[in-house]
mmCIF file of the C-alpha atoms, coordinates in Angstrom:
data_MODEL
# 
_entry.id   MODEL 
# 
loop_
_atom_site.group_PDB 
_atom_site.id 
_atom_site.type_symbol 
_atom_site.label_atom_id 
_atom_site.label_alt_id 
_atom_site.label_comp_id 
_atom_site.label_asym_id 
_atom_site.label_entity_id 
_atom_site.label_seq_id 
_atom_site.pdbx_PDB_ins_code 
_atom_site.Cartn_x 
_atom_site.Cartn_y 
_atom_site.Cartn_z 
_atom_site.occupancy 
_atom_site.B_iso_or_equiv 
_atom_site.pdbx_formal_charge 
_atom_site.auth_seq_id 
_atom_site.auth_comp_id 
_atom_site.auth_asym_id 
_atom_site.auth_atom_id 
_atom_site.pdbx_PDB_model_num 
ATOM 1   C CA . MET A 1 1   ? -33.860 -109.011 115.176 1.00 0.00 ? 1   MET A CA 1 
ATOM 2   C CA . PRO A 1 2   ? -30.219 -109.631 116.079 1.00 0.00 ? 2   PRO A CA 1 
ATOM 3   C CA . LYS A 1 3   ? -28.826 -106.930 113.762 1.00 0.00 ? 3   LYS A CA 1 
ATOM 4   C CA . LEU A 1 4   ? -29.896 -103.417 114.719 1.00 0.00 ? 4   LEU A CA 1 
ATOM 5   C CA . ASP A 1 5   ? -30.738 -100.876 112.045 1.00 0.00 ? 5   ASP A CA 1 
ATOM 6   C CA . LEU A 1 6   ? -28.946 -97.840  113.481 1.00 0.00 ? 6   LEU A CA 1 
ATOM 7   C CA . SER A 1 7   ? -30.766 -95.512  111.091 1.00 0.00 ? 7   SER A CA 1 
ATOM 8   C CA . SER A 1 8   ? -34.077 -96.438  112.764 1.00 0.00 ? 8   SER A CA 1 
ATOM 9   C CA . ILE A 1 9   ? -32.927 -95.742  116.355 1.00 0.00 ? 9   ILE A CA 1 
ATOM 10  C CA . THR A 1 10  ? -33.875 -92.357  117.789 1.00 0.00 ? 10  THR A CA 1 
ATOM 11  C CA . VAL A 1 11  ? -30.948 -90.104  118.643 1.00 0.00 ? 11  VAL A CA 1 
ATOM 12  C CA . ARG A 1 12  ? -31.647 -88.483  121.994 1.00 0.00 ? 12  ARG A CA 1 
ATOM 13  C CA . THR A 1 13  ? -30.157 -85.161  123.040 1.00 0.00 ? 13  THR A CA 1 
ATOM 14  C CA . GLY A 1 14  ? -30.438 -83.171  126.202 1.00 0.00 ? 14  GLY A CA 1 
ATOM 15  C CA . SER A 1 15  ? -30.084 -84.150  129.809 1.00 0.00 ? 15  SER A CA 1 
ATOM 16  C CA . GLY A 1 16  ? -32.138 -85.037  132.843 1.00 0.00 ? 16  GLY A CA 1 
ATOM 17  C CA . TYR A 1 17  ? -29.900 -82.894  135.061 1.00 0.00 ? 17  TYR A CA 1 
ATOM 18  C CA . PRO A 1 18  ? -31.734 -80.245  137.074 1.00 0.00 ? 18  PRO A CA 1 
ATOM 19  C CA . GLY A 1 19  ? -31.602 -76.501  136.511 1.00 0.00 ? 19  GLY A CA 1 
ATOM 20  C CA . ASP A 1 20  ? -28.607 -74.962  134.807 1.00 0.00 ? 20  ASP A CA 1 
ATOM 21  C CA . LEU A 1 21  ? -26.669 -78.248  134.893 1.00 0.00 ? 21  LEU A CA 1 
ATOM 22  C CA . ALA A 1 22  ? -28.539 -79.564  131.853 1.00 0.00 ? 22  ALA A CA 1 
ATOM 23  C CA . ALA A 1 23  ? -26.769 -77.050  129.586 1.00 0.00 ? 23  ALA A CA 1 
ATOM 24  C CA . ARG A 1 24  ? -23.424 -78.695  130.404 1.00 0.00 ? 24  ARG A CA 1 
ATOM 25  C CA . MET A 1 25  ? -24.495 -81.619  128.196 1.00 0.00 ? 25  MET A CA 1 
ATOM 26  C CA . ASP A 1 26  ? -24.800 -79.521  125.033 1.00 0.00 ? 26  ASP A CA 1 
ATOM 27  C CA . GLY A 1 27  ? -23.147 -81.408  122.173 1.00 0.00 ? 27  GLY A CA 1 
ATOM 28  C CA . ARG A 1 28  ? -23.869 -84.842  123.665 1.00 0.00 ? 28  ARG A CA 1 
ATOM 29  C CA . SER A 1 29  ? -26.294 -87.272  122.051 1.00 0.00 ? 29  SER A CA 1 
ATOM 30  C CA . GLN A 1 30  ? -26.964 -90.972  122.391 1.00 0.00 ? 30  GLN A CA 1 
ATOM 31  C CA . MET A 1 31  ? -28.722 -93.961  120.923 1.00 0.00 ? 31  MET A CA 1 
ATOM 32  C CA . ALA A 1 32  ? -30.173 -96.588  123.283 1.00 0.00 ? 32  ALA A CA 1 
ATOM 33  C CA . LEU A 1 33  ? -28.946 -99.699  121.449 1.00 0.00 ? 33  LEU A CA 1 
ATOM 34  C CA . GLY A 1 34  ? -29.922 -102.144 124.180 1.00 0.00 ? 34  GLY A CA 1 
ATOM 35  C CA . ASP A 1 35  ? -33.470 -100.789 124.374 1.00 0.00 ? 35  ASP A CA 1 
ATOM 36  C CA . ALA A 1 36  ? -33.795 -100.951 120.580 1.00 0.00 ? 36  ALA A CA 1 
ATOM 37  C CA . GLY A 1 37  ? -32.835 -104.624 120.710 1.00 0.00 ? 37  GLY A CA 1 
ATOM 38  C CA . GLY A 1 38  ? -35.145 -105.457 123.617 1.00 0.00 ? 38  GLY A CA 1 
ATOM 39  C CA . LEU A 1 39  ? -32.437 -106.025 126.242 1.00 0.00 ? 39  LEU A CA 1 
ATOM 40  C CA . THR A 1 40  ? -33.617 -105.904 129.843 1.00 0.00 ? 40  THR A CA 1 
ATOM 41  C CA . GLN A 1 41  ? -30.663 -107.014 131.992 1.00 0.00 ? 41  GLN A CA 1 
ATOM 42  C CA . PHE A 1 42  ? -28.162 -104.355 130.930 1.00 0.00 ? 42  PHE A CA 1 
ATOM 43  C CA . GLY A 1 43  ? -28.141 -101.115 129.018 1.00 0.00 ? 43  GLY A CA 1 
ATOM 44  C CA . ALA A 1 44  ? -25.973 -100.436 125.968 1.00 0.00 ? 44  ALA A CA 1 
ATOM 45  C CA . ASN A 1 45  ? -25.746 -96.926  124.558 1.00 0.00 ? 45  ASN A CA 1 
ATOM 46  C CA . LEU A 1 46  ? -23.738 -95.318  121.803 1.00 0.00 ? 46  LEU A CA 1 
ATOM 47  C CA . VAL A 1 47  ? -22.817 -91.833  123.013 1.00 0.00 ? 47  VAL A CA 1 
ATOM 48  C CA . MET A 1 48  ? -21.673 -89.195  120.545 1.00 0.00 ? 48  MET A CA 1 
ATOM 49  C CA . LEU A 1 49  ? -19.706 -86.126  121.629 1.00 0.00 ? 49  LEU A CA 1 
ATOM 50  C CA . GLU A 1 50  ? -19.282 -83.052  119.476 1.00 0.00 ? 50  GLU A CA 1 
ATOM 51  C CA . PRO A 1 51  ? -16.063 -81.057  119.963 1.00 0.00 ? 51  PRO A CA 1 
ATOM 52  C CA . GLY A 1 52  ? -16.033 -79.608  123.475 1.00 0.00 ? 52  GLY A CA 1 
ATOM 53  C CA . ALA A 1 53  ? -18.848 -81.838  124.781 1.00 0.00 ? 53  ALA A CA 1 
ATOM 54  C CA . LEU A 1 54  ? -18.942 -83.869  128.010 1.00 0.00 ? 54  LEU A CA 1 
ATOM 55  C CA . SER A 1 55  ? -20.465 -87.324  128.439 1.00 0.00 ? 55  SER A CA 1 
ATOM 56  C CA . SER A 1 56  ? -21.940 -86.473  131.847 1.00 0.00 ? 56  SER A CA 1 
ATOM 57  C CA . LEU A 1 57  ? -21.038 -84.744  135.065 1.00 0.00 ? 57  LEU A CA 1 
ATOM 58  C CA . ARG A 1 58  ? -18.315 -86.636  136.942 1.00 0.00 ? 58  ARG A CA 1 
ATOM 59  C CA . HIS A 1 59  ? -20.139 -89.403  138.828 1.00 0.00 ? 59  HIS A CA 1 
ATOM 60  C CA . TYR A 1 60  ? -20.001 -92.929  140.216 1.00 0.00 ? 60  TYR A CA 1 
ATOM 61  C CA . HIS A 1 61  ? -22.646 -95.611  140.769 1.00 0.00 ? 61  HIS A CA 1 
ATOM 62  C CA . MET A 1 62  ? -23.349 -97.571  143.936 1.00 0.00 ? 62  MET A CA 1 
ATOM 63  C CA . GLU A 1 63  ? -25.270 -100.511 142.386 1.00 0.00 ? 63  GLU A CA 1 
ATOM 64  C CA . GLN A 1 64  ? -24.417 -100.554 138.700 1.00 0.00 ? 64  GLN A CA 1 
ATOM 65  C CA . ASP A 1 65  ? -21.238 -101.538 136.862 1.00 0.00 ? 65  ASP A CA 1 
ATOM 66  C CA . GLU A 1 66  ? -20.166 -99.523  133.817 1.00 0.00 ? 66  GLU A CA 1 
ATOM 67  C CA . PHE A 1 67  ? -17.970 -100.526 130.869 1.00 0.00 ? 67  PHE A CA 1 
ATOM 68  C CA . LEU A 1 68  ? -17.046 -98.205  128.038 1.00 0.00 ? 68  LEU A CA 1 
ATOM 69  C CA . MET A 1 69  ? -15.089 -98.449  124.800 1.00 0.00 ? 69  MET A CA 1 
ATOM 70  C CA . VAL A 1 70  ? -14.168 -95.534  122.546 1.00 0.00 ? 70  VAL A CA 1 
ATOM 71  C CA . THR A 1 71  ? -15.393 -96.213  119.005 1.00 0.00 ? 71  THR A CA 1 
ATOM 72  C CA . GLN A 1 72  ? -14.549 -92.968  117.189 1.00 0.00 ? 72  GLN A CA 1 
ATOM 73  C CA . GLY A 1 73  ? -12.215 -90.030  117.690 1.00 0.00 ? 73  GLY A CA 1 
ATOM 74  C CA . ILE A 1 74  ? -10.295 -89.228  120.851 1.00 0.00 ? 74  ILE A CA 1 
ATOM 75  C CA . CYS A 1 75  ? -11.883 -88.836  124.281 1.00 0.00 ? 75  CYS A CA 1 
ATOM 76  C CA . THR A 1 76  ? -10.274 -87.693  127.501 1.00 0.00 ? 76  THR A CA 1 
ATOM 77  C CA . LEU A 1 77  ? -11.307 -89.802  130.490 1.00 0.00 ? 77  LEU A CA 1 
ATOM 78  C CA . ILE A 1 78  ? -11.281 -87.651  133.609 1.00 0.00 ? 78  ILE A CA 1 
ATOM 79  C CA . ASP A 1 79  ? -11.421 -89.562  136.878 1.00 0.00 ? 79  ASP A CA 1 
ATOM 80  C CA . ASP A 1 80  ? -10.009 -89.358  140.393 1.00 0.00 ? 80  ASP A CA 1 
ATOM 81  C CA . ASP A 1 81  ? -6.585  -90.439  139.069 1.00 0.00 ? 81  ASP A CA 1 
ATOM 82  C CA . GLY A 1 82  ? -6.355  -87.600  136.541 1.00 0.00 ? 82  GLY A CA 1 
ATOM 83  C CA . GLU A 1 83  ? -6.769  -87.386  132.782 1.00 0.00 ? 83  GLU A CA 1 
ATOM 84  C CA . HIS A 1 84  ? -6.286  -90.260  130.345 1.00 0.00 ? 84  HIS A CA 1 
ATOM 85  C CA . GLN A 1 85  ? -6.439  -89.950  126.576 1.00 0.00 ? 85  GLN A CA 1 
ATOM 86  C CA . MET A 1 86  ? -8.493  -92.723  124.979 1.00 0.00 ? 86  MET A CA 1 
ATOM 87  C CA . GLN A 1 87  ? -8.725  -93.621  121.296 1.00 0.00 ? 87  GLN A CA 1 
ATOM 88  C CA . PRO A 1 88  ? -10.776 -96.185  119.370 1.00 0.00 ? 88  PRO A CA 1 
ATOM 89  C CA . GLY A 1 89  ? -10.518 -99.600  121.000 1.00 0.00 ? 89  GLY A CA 1 
ATOM 90  C CA . ASP A 1 90  ? -9.471  -98.246  124.420 1.00 0.00 ? 90  ASP A CA 1 
ATOM 91  C CA . CYS A 1 91  ? -11.716 -99.454  127.264 1.00 0.00 ? 91  CYS A CA 1 
ATOM 92  C CA . ALA A 1 92  ? -12.421 -98.475  130.865 1.00 0.00 ? 92  ALA A CA 1 
ATOM 93  C CA . THR A 1 93  ? -14.407 -100.137 133.644 1.00 0.00 ? 93  THR A CA 1 
ATOM 94  C CA . PHE A 1 94  ? -16.124 -98.696  136.689 1.00 0.00 ? 94  PHE A CA 1 
ATOM 95  C CA . PRO A 1 95  ? -17.302 -101.318 139.204 1.00 0.00 ? 95  PRO A CA 1 
ATOM 96  C CA . ALA A 1 96  ? -20.386 -100.594 141.296 1.00 0.00 ? 96  ALA A CA 1 
ATOM 97  C CA . GLY A 1 97  ? -19.537 -98.992  144.621 1.00 0.00 ? 97  GLY A CA 1 
ATOM 98  C CA . ASP A 1 98  ? -16.086 -97.738  143.585 1.00 0.00 ? 98  ASP A CA 1 
ATOM 99  C CA . PRO A 1 99  ? -16.130 -94.007  144.396 1.00 0.00 ? 99  PRO A CA 1 
ATOM 100 C CA . ASN A 1 100 ? -14.028 -93.054  141.351 1.00 0.00 ? 100 ASN A CA 1 
ATOM 101 C CA . GLY A 1 101 ? -15.916 -90.130  139.821 1.00 0.00 ? 101 GLY A CA 1 
ATOM 102 C CA . HIS A 1 102 ? -15.540 -90.163  136.050 1.00 0.00 ? 102 HIS A CA 1 
ATOM 103 C CA . HIS A 1 103 ? -16.687 -88.748  132.741 1.00 0.00 ? 103 HIS A CA 1 
ATOM 104 C CA . LEU A 1 104 ? -15.398 -88.286  129.206 1.00 0.00 ? 104 LEU A CA 1 
ATOM 105 C CA . ALA A 1 105 ? -14.642 -85.023  127.427 1.00 0.00 ? 105 ALA A CA 1 
ATOM 106 C CA . ASN A 1 106 ? -14.080 -84.419  123.736 1.00 0.00 ? 106 ASN A CA 1 
ATOM 107 C CA . ARG A 1 107 ? -11.243 -81.890  123.691 1.00 0.00 ? 107 ARG A CA 1 
ATOM 108 C CA . THR A 1 108 ? -10.585 -82.228  119.976 1.00 0.00 ? 108 THR A CA 1 
ATOM 109 C CA . ASP A 1 109 ? -12.018 -80.470  116.937 1.00 0.00 ? 109 ASP A CA 1 
ATOM 110 C CA . ALA A 1 110 ? -13.570 -83.692  115.567 1.00 0.00 ? 110 ALA A CA 1 
ATOM 111 C CA . PRO A 1 111 ? -16.589 -85.744  116.704 1.00 0.00 ? 111 PRO A CA 1 
ATOM 112 C CA . ALA A 1 112 ? -15.983 -88.650  119.076 1.00 0.00 ? 112 ALA A CA 1 
ATOM 113 C CA . ALA A 1 113 ? -18.114 -91.573  120.232 1.00 0.00 ? 113 ALA A CA 1 
ATOM 114 C CA . PHE A 1 114 ? -18.069 -94.412  122.735 1.00 0.00 ? 114 PHE A CA 1 
ATOM 115 C CA . LEU A 1 115 ? -20.134 -97.452  123.618 1.00 0.00 ? 115 LEU A CA 1 
ATOM 116 C CA . VAL A 1 116 ? -21.188 -97.664  127.260 1.00 0.00 ? 116 VAL A CA 1 
ATOM 117 C CA . VAL A 1 117 ? -22.680 -100.801 128.793 1.00 0.00 ? 117 VAL A CA 1 
ATOM 118 C CA . GLY A 1 118 ? -24.112 -100.873 132.299 1.00 0.00 ? 118 GLY A CA 1 
ATOM 119 C CA . THR A 1 119 ? -26.052 -103.021 134.699 1.00 0.00 ? 119 THR A CA 1 
ATOM 120 C CA . ARG A 1 120 ? -29.777 -102.406 135.061 1.00 0.00 ? 120 ARG A CA 1 
ATOM 121 C CA . THR A 1 121 ? -30.946 -102.606 138.638 1.00 0.00 ? 121 THR A CA 1 
ATOM 122 C CA . PRO A 1 122 ? -34.390 -101.827 140.120 1.00 0.00 ? 122 PRO A CA 1 
ATOM 123 C CA . THR A 1 123 ? -32.842 -99.057  142.217 1.00 0.00 ? 123 THR A CA 1 
ATOM 124 C CA . GLU A 1 124 ? -29.675 -97.022  141.978 1.00 0.00 ? 124 GLU A CA 1 
ATOM 125 C CA . THR A 1 125 ? -27.831 -94.234  143.727 1.00 0.00 ? 125 THR A CA 1 
ATOM 126 C CA . ALA A 1 126 ? -25.148 -92.216  141.986 1.00 0.00 ? 126 ALA A CA 1 
ATOM 127 C CA . TYR A 1 127 ? -22.982 -89.464  143.435 1.00 0.00 ? 127 TYR A CA 1 
ATOM 128 C CA . TYR A 1 128 ? -21.476 -86.479  141.633 1.00 0.00 ? 128 TYR A CA 1 
ATOM 129 C CA . SER A 1 129 ? -17.845 -85.919  142.541 1.00 0.00 ? 129 SER A CA 1 
ATOM 130 C CA . ASP A 1 130 ? -17.604 -82.193  141.821 1.00 0.00 ? 130 ASP A CA 1 
ATOM 131 C CA . LEU A 1 131 ? -21.001 -81.146  143.209 1.00 0.00 ? 131 LEU A CA 1 
ATOM 132 C CA . ASP A 1 132 ? -23.018 -81.596  146.374 1.00 0.00 ? 132 ASP A CA 1 
ATOM 133 C CA . MET A 1 133 ? -25.479 -83.720  144.401 1.00 0.00 ? 133 MET A CA 1 
ATOM 134 C CA . MET A 1 134 ? -26.711 -87.277  144.169 1.00 0.00 ? 134 MET A CA 1 
ATOM 135 C CA . VAL A 1 135 ? -29.449 -89.018  142.215 1.00 0.00 ? 135 VAL A CA 1 
ATOM 136 C CA . THR A 1 136 ? -31.607 -91.898  143.361 1.00 0.00 ? 136 THR A CA 1 
ATOM 137 C CA . GLN A 1 137 ? -33.603 -94.003  140.927 1.00 0.00 ? 137 GLN A CA 1 
ATOM 138 C CA . GLY A 1 138 ? -36.432 -96.348  141.706 1.00 0.00 ? 138 GLY A CA 1 
ATOM 139 C CA . PRO A 1 139 ? -39.843 -97.495  140.500 1.00 0.00 ? 139 PRO A CA 1 
ATOM 140 C CA . ASP A 1 140 ? -41.220 -93.944  140.784 1.00 0.00 ? 140 ASP A CA 1 
ATOM 141 C CA . GLY A 1 141 ? -38.433 -92.324  138.738 1.00 0.00 ? 141 GLY A CA 1 
ATOM 142 C CA . SER A 1 142 ? -35.357 -90.287  139.560 1.00 0.00 ? 142 SER A CA 1 
ATOM 143 C CA . ALA A 1 143 ? -34.735 -87.631  142.208 1.00 0.00 ? 143 ALA A CA 1 
ATOM 144 C CA . PHE A 1 144 ? -31.773 -85.265  142.380 1.00 0.00 ? 144 PHE A CA 1 
ATOM 145 C CA . THR A 1 145 ? -30.884 -84.142  145.885 1.00 0.00 ? 145 THR A CA 1 
ATOM 146 C CA . HIS A 1 146 ? -27.980 -82.761  147.832 1.00 0.00 ? 146 HIS A CA 1 
ATOM 147 C CA . LYS A 1 147 ? -25.918 -85.539  149.380 1.00 0.00 ? 147 LYS A CA 1 
ATOM 148 C CA . ASP A 1 148 ? -27.746 -84.919  152.690 1.00 0.00 ? 148 ASP A CA 1 
ATOM 149 C CA . GLY A 1 149 ? -31.137 -85.484  150.985 1.00 0.00 ? 149 GLY A CA 1 
ATOM 150 C CA . ARG A 1 150 ? -32.318 -81.877  150.536 1.00 0.00 ? 150 ARG A CA 1 
ATOM 151 C CA . PRO A 1 151 ? -33.864 -81.201  147.089 1.00 0.00 ? 151 PRO A CA 1 
ATOM 152 C CA . PHE A 1 152 ? -31.415 -79.999  144.448 1.00 0.00 ? 152 PHE A CA 1 
ATOM 153 C CA . GLN A 1 153 ? -32.646 -77.355  142.002 1.00 0.00 ? 153 GLN A CA 1 
ATOM 154 C CA . GLY A 1 154 ? -29.469 -76.553  140.060 1.00 0.00 ? 154 GLY A CA 1 
ATOM 155 C CA . GLU A 1 155 ? -26.079 -75.002  140.517 1.00 0.00 ? 155 GLU A CA 1 
ATOM 156 C CA . ASN A 1 156 ? -27.244 -71.373  140.199 1.00 0.00 ? 156 ASN A CA 1 
ATOM 157 C CA . LYS A 1 157 ? -30.443 -71.702  142.180 1.00 0.00 ? 157 LYS A CA 1 
ATOM 158 C CA . ASP A 1 158 ? -31.067 -71.173  145.883 1.00 0.00 ? 158 ASP A CA 1 
ATOM 159 C CA . ASP A 1 159 ? -31.278 -74.800  146.918 1.00 0.00 ? 159 ASP A CA 1 
# 
């Protein structure tokens, strides 16, 4: 099945972020293209952003590389170096272990989309640049904590 039938791939919405942070992903949806094609060594997702939506909270990965390419509309890449407008065909890379917190924002009045490809590793730790939060992933799932390891409930909760 080399050619994917995009109309048969489930569009996922929502977020795995804890507490009130999940609402920050309103207007974001994605299709797991790599999963649909049976890939196991890397993930490939098409992420769609409605006007005003964010791709994620600003973050960086310790074990996984990320590559992205804008495929539709205009996205603003926000990273530690500032803001960078990206249009279809523009690419960005985020090597594992580089503490450059990043995400994309759609600041236009039209939909935007990008392809993101990343390494799949058995474990992972990611840090969130603008919050005292990290996530660890392993065989038993994901856990959001403060950077010192205390459980993280959400930005407006007593953690």
